[in-house]
Amino acid sequence: MVTDHCFCCSKSNLEEVASASSKCKYETLQVSTEDNITKIMLNRPMKKNAVNLVMYREIMQALEEAAKDDSVITVVTGSGDYYSSGNDLNNFTENLEQIIKNNGEWIKNFVNHFIDFPKPLVAVVNGPALGISVTLLGLFDSVYATNRATFQTPFIQLRQTPEGCSTYTFPKIMGTAKANEMLLFNKKLTAREACAQGLVTEVFPDQVFQEEVWRKLKAFASLPKNSLALSKQLIRSVEKEKLYAVNSQECEQIVKKYFSKESMNAFKSFFQKKSKM
C-alpha cells in the first residue's frame, strides 16, 4: 500500500481523509509511505532543494509524523539533480526579523528533531550536498550515495560556523584532521572519499543507484520494527546529552556570527555576485 501525503485528500474514504488531512500541508516536500518506509523528499528542484524557513518547518513536521506512523524506517532524499544545496541564503535577507526574534532557537529545534528521531533514519543522497544537508549526515543511521554526489561545507567563505552537531560528529567519524579539511578549509569530498572517511555508508553507480538502494532499504524495512527502534535508541542514548550540548553551542555561535559586520559583508557580496550572473 502506498500513501502519498501530497495527494491524500483524493481518497474516497472520508475517515481516511480526515485522519490523513494533517499531512496535506507540504509546500516544499513530498512525503509518502510504502513497504514500511516513510520517504521524505526535499522538493524544491528548481532551487536545488535549498532549505528555506518553510522547508525547515515542514521537515520537522514530517519527522514528527514519521516518528508516530507505522513505518519501520524513514528515508530523506532529494528530488531532481541535487540532494540539497544547503541553506537558501534568502533566509538571511527576507527573514531577518524572525531570526532575531527566535535567537537561533529555530535551527536548534530543527537539529534536535534529528537527534531525537526514534527510528532508523537513512539519507539517500541522490546528488550534490552542501552546508546543513551535509552536516546533518552525522546524525543519520546510514547514508547511501550515488557516485555523482559531492559533499561540501563552505561555512568559512560566508564567515559562518558549522551546525548540525558536525563539530562533534565529524571528528568522531572521520578523525580530526579530515574533519578540519571539510569544516575549516572547505574541502569538497567525492562520494568515494566520503565513504572512505566514514561519512557515507555505501556508494552506488548512478545508473543503478535508485534500484540498488531501494532494494536494500526494503530489506531493512522487513526487520522487526520494535527491536530496530529500541536498538537505535540505545545507541543514541549514550551520547544524546552531548549532542544537545553541542547543538546549543553551535547555535549560539551561528547567531553571534550572523550579526557580525564580517558576515553581513559576506552575504552582501554573495548577492551582488548572484545579481550579475
Coordinates of C-alpha atoms in Angstrom, one line a residue:
M1 CA 0.0 0.0 0.0
V2 CA 1.3 3.5 -0.9
T3 CA 0.2 6.6 0.9
D4 CA 1.3 9.8 -0.8
H5 CA 0.8 12.5 1.7
C6 CA 0.8 15.1 -1.0
F7 CA -2.3 13.6 -2.6
C8 CA -4.0 12.0 0.3
C9 CA -7.1 14.3 0.0
S10 CA -8.1 12.4 -3.1
K11 CA -9.0 9.3 -1.1
S12 CA -12.7 8.3 -1.2
N13 CA -12.9 7.0 2.3
L14 CA -13.9 10.1 4.4
E15 CA -12.3 8.7 7.6
E16 CA -9.0 8.1 5.9
V17 CA -9.1 11.6 4.5
A18 CA -9.8 13.0 8.0
S19 CA -7.0 11.1 9.6
A20 CA -4.5 12.0 6.9
S21 CA -5.6 15.6 6.3
S22 CA -2.8 16.8 8.6
K23 CA -0.3 15.6 6.0
C24 CA -1.7 17.6 3.1
K25 CA 0.3 20.6 4.2
Y26 CA 3.6 20.4 2.5
E27 CA 4.8 23.0 0.1
T28 CA 8.4 22.0 -0.1
L29 CA 8.3 18.2 0.5
Q30 CA 6.8 15.1 -1.0
V31 CA 6.1 12.6 1.8
S32 CA 4.9 9.0 1.1
T33 CA 4.8 5.7 2.9
E34 CA 5.3 2.3 1.1
D35 CA 6.6 -1.1 2.1
N36 CA 7.1 0.1 5.8
I37 CA 9.2 3.0 4.6
T38 CA 8.4 6.7 5.1
K39 CA 10.1 8.8 2.4
I40 CA 10.7 12.5 3.0
M41 CA 11.7 14.0 -0.3
L42 CA 13.0 17.6 -0.4
N43 CA 11.1 19.1 -3.3
R44 CA 12.4 22.4 -4.5
P45 CA 14.3 21.1 -7.5
M46 CA 14.4 24.5 -9.3
K47 CA 16.2 25.8 -6.2
K48 CA 18.5 22.7 -5.9
N49 CA 16.4 21.8 -2.8
A50 CA 17.8 24.8 -0.9
V51 CA 16.3 24.8 2.6
N52 CA 14.2 27.9 3.3
L53 CA 12.3 28.5 6.5
V54 CA 9.1 26.8 5.2
M55 CA 11.2 23.7 4.5
Y56 CA 12.7 23.8 7.9
R57 CA 9.3 23.8 9.5
E58 CA 7.9 21.1 7.2
I59 CA 10.9 18.8 7.7
M60 CA 10.3 19.0 11.5
Q61 CA 6.6 18.2 11.0
A62 CA 7.3 15.3 8.6
L63 CA 9.8 13.8 11.1
E64 CA 7.2 14.2 13.9
E65 CA 4.6 12.4 11.9
A66 CA 7.1 9.7 10.7
A67 CA 8.1 9.0 14.3
K68 CA 4.5 8.1 15.1
D69 CA 3.4 6.3 12.0
D70 CA 3.6 2.6 11.3
S71 CA 6.7 2.7 9.2
V72 CA 9.9 0.8 10.2
I73 CA 12.5 3.2 8.8
T74 CA 12.4 6.8 7.5
V75 CA 14.4 8.0 4.5
V76 CA 15.4 11.5 3.5
T77 CA 16.3 12.2 -0.2
G78 CA 16.1 15.0 -2.8
S79 CA 14.2 15.5 -6.0
G80 CA 16.0 16.4 -9.2
D81 CA 19.7 16.5 -9.6
Y82 CA 20.6 17.8 -6.1
Y83 CA 20.2 16.3 -2.7
S84 CA 20.3 19.8 -1.3
S85 CA 22.3 22.9 -1.8
G86 CA 22.0 23.8 1.9
N87 CA 20.5 26.9 3.3
D88 CA 18.6 29.2 1.0
L89 CA 20.5 32.3 1.6
N90 CA 17.4 34.4 1.0
N91 CA 16.6 33.2 4.6
F92 CA 19.1 35.7 5.8
T93 CA 17.7 38.7 3.9
E94 CA 14.0 38.0 3.8
N95 CA 13.6 36.7 7.4
L96 CA 15.9 38.8 9.4
E97 CA 13.2 39.8 11.9
Q98 CA 12.2 36.2 12.5
I99 CA 15.8 35.1 13.0
I100 CA 16.4 37.9 15.6
K101 CA 13.2 37.1 17.4
N102 CA 14.0 33.4 17.7
N103 CA 17.7 34.0 18.5
G104 CA 18.8 30.7 16.9
E105 CA 16.1 28.6 18.5
W106 CA 14.7 27.7 15.1
I107 CA 17.9 25.9 14.0
K108 CA 18.4 24.4 17.4
N109 CA 14.9 22.9 17.4
F110 CA 15.4 21.7 13.8
V111 CA 18.6 19.8 14.7
N112 CA 17.1 18.4 17.9
H113 CA 14.5 16.7 15.7
F114 CA 17.3 14.6 14.1
I115 CA 18.9 13.9 17.5
D116 CA 15.6 12.7 18.9
F117 CA 14.2 10.8 16.0
P118 CA 13.4 7.3 17.4
K119 CA 13.5 5.1 14.3
P120 CA 16.4 4.2 11.9
L121 CA 16.9 7.3 9.7
V122 CA 18.6 6.9 6.4
A123 CA 19.9 9.5 3.9
V124 CA 19.7 8.7 0.2
V125 CA 22.0 11.2 -1.3
N126 CA 20.9 11.5 -4.9
G127 CA 23.3 14.3 -5.9
P128 CA 25.5 17.1 -4.6
A129 CA 25.0 18.1 -1.0
L130 CA 26.1 21.3 0.6
G131 CA 26.0 23.0 4.0
I132 CA 23.5 21.9 6.5
S133 CA 22.4 18.9 4.3
V134 CA 25.9 17.6 4.8
T135 CA 26.5 18.5 8.5
L136 CA 23.3 16.7 9.5
L137 CA 24.5 13.4 8.0
G138 CA 26.4 12.6 11.1
L139 CA 23.1 12.2 12.9
F140 CA 21.7 9.7 10.4
D141 CA 22.0 6.0 11.0
S142 CA 23.1 5.1 7.4
V143 CA 24.0 7.3 4.4
Y144 CA 23.8 5.9 0.8
A145 CA 25.1 8.0 -2.1
T146 CA 25.3 8.0 -5.9
N147 CA 28.8 8.2 -7.2
R148 CA 27.7 11.6 -8.7
A149 CA 27.3 13.1 -5.2
T150 CA 29.7 15.5 -3.7
F151 CA 29.9 16.8 -0.1
Q152 CA 30.9 20.4 0.9
T153 CA 30.5 22.7 3.9
P154 CA 31.5 26.2 2.8
F155 CA 30.8 28.0 6.0
I156 CA 34.1 29.9 6.3
Q157 CA 33.6 31.6 2.9
L158 CA 30.4 33.1 4.3
R159 CA 32.0 34.0 7.6
Q160 CA 29.8 31.4 9.3
T161 CA 30.4 28.5 11.7
P162 CA 29.3 24.8 11.3
E163 CA 26.0 23.4 12.6
G164 CA 24.1 20.1 12.8
C165 CA 26.4 18.8 15.6
S166 CA 29.1 18.4 12.9
T167 CA 31.8 19.9 15.2
Y168 CA 31.4 16.8 17.3
T169 CA 30.2 14.1 14.8
F170 CA 32.6 14.8 12.0
P171 CA 35.8 14.5 14.1
K172 CA 34.3 11.4 15.7
I173 CA 33.5 9.8 12.3
M174 CA 36.5 11.0 10.2
G175 CA 39.2 11.9 12.7
T176 CA 40.1 15.5 13.5
A177 CA 42.4 16.2 10.5
K178 CA 39.9 15.1 7.9
A179 CA 37.0 16.8 9.6
N180 CA 39.0 20.0 9.7
E181 CA 39.6 19.8 6.0
M182 CA 35.9 19.9 5.4
L183 CA 34.7 22.2 8.2
L184 CA 37.6 24.7 8.3
F185 CA 39.2 24.6 4.8
N186 CA 36.2 23.9 2.6
K187 CA 37.4 20.6 1.1
K188 CA 34.8 19.1 -1.3
L189 CA 34.6 15.3 -1.0
T190 CA 33.6 13.0 -3.7
A191 CA 31.2 10.2 -2.8
R192 CA 34.0 7.7 -2.8
E193 CA 36.1 10.0 -0.5
A194 CA 33.2 10.5 1.9
C195 CA 32.7 6.7 2.0
A196 CA 36.4 6.1 2.7
Q197 CA 36.2 8.6 5.6
G198 CA 33.1 7.1 7.1
L199 CA 30.6 9.8 6.4
V200 CA 28.9 7.7 3.7
T201 CA 27.9 4.0 4.3
E202 CA 28.0 2.8 0.7
V203 CA 28.3 4.3 -2.8
F204 CA 26.5 3.1 -5.9
P205 CA 26.9 3.8 -9.6
D206 CA 24.4 6.5 -10.6
Q207 CA 22.7 4.4 -13.3
V208 CA 21.7 1.7 -10.7
F209 CA 21.6 3.9 -7.6
Q210 CA 17.8 4.1 -7.0
E211 CA 17.2 0.4 -7.8
E212 CA 20.0 -0.9 -5.6
V213 CA 19.4 1.4 -2.7
W214 CA 15.7 0.8 -2.5
R215 CA 16.2 -2.9 -2.7
K216 CA 18.4 -2.6 0.3
L217 CA 16.0 -0.3 2.2
K218 CA 13.1 -2.7 1.6
A219 CA 15.1 -5.5 3.1
F220 CA 15.8 -3.3 6.2
A221 CA 12.1 -2.4 6.5
S222 CA 11.2 -6.1 6.8
L223 CA 13.2 -6.4 10.0
P224 CA 11.3 -6.3 13.4
K225 CA 10.1 -2.8 14.0
N226 CA 10.3 -2.6 17.8
S227 CA 13.8 -4.2 18.0
L228 CA 15.2 -1.8 15.4
A229 CA 13.7 1.2 17.2
L230 CA 14.9 0.1 20.7
S231 CA 18.4 -0.7 19.4
K232 CA 18.7 2.7 17.7
Q233 CA 17.5 4.5 20.8
L234 CA 20.1 2.6 23.0
I235 CA 22.9 3.6 20.6
R236 CA 21.8 7.2 20.6
S237 CA 21.2 7.4 24.3
V238 CA 24.9 7.0 25.0
E239 CA 25.6 10.5 23.6
K240 CA 22.3 12.3 23.4
E241 CA 23.1 14.8 26.1
K242 CA 26.4 15.5 24.5
L243 CA 24.7 16.1 21.1
Y244 CA 22.2 18.5 22.8
A245 CA 25.1 20.5 24.3
V246 CA 27.0 20.7 21.1
N247 CA 23.9 21.8 19.2
S248 CA 23.3 24.6 21.7
Q249 CA 26.9 25.8 21.5
E250 CA 26.9 25.7 17.7
C251 CA 23.6 27.7 17.5
E252 CA 24.9 30.3 19.9
Q253 CA 27.9 30.9 17.6
I254 CA 25.7 31.0 14.5
V255 CA 23.6 33.8 16.0
K256 CA 26.7 35.8 17.1
K257 CA 28.4 35.4 13.7
Y258 CA 25.3 36.2 11.7
F259 CA 25.0 39.7 13.1
S260 CA 28.7 40.4 12.8
K261 CA 29.8 43.1 10.2
E262 CA 32.0 40.4 8.6
S263 CA 29.1 38.1 7.9
M264 CA 26.8 40.9 6.7
N265 CA 29.5 41.9 4.2
A266 CA 29.9 38.3 3.0
F267 CA 26.1 38.0 2.4
K268 CA 26.1 41.3 0.6
S269 CA 29.0 40.2 -1.6
F270 CA 27.3 36.9 -2.4
F271 CA 24.0 38.6 -3.5
Q272 CA 25.9 41.2 -5.5
K273 CA 27.7 38.4 -7.4
K274 CA 24.4 36.5 -7.8
S275 CA 22.6 39.5 -9.3
K276 CA 25.3 39.8 -12.0
M277 CA 25.1 36.2 -13.1

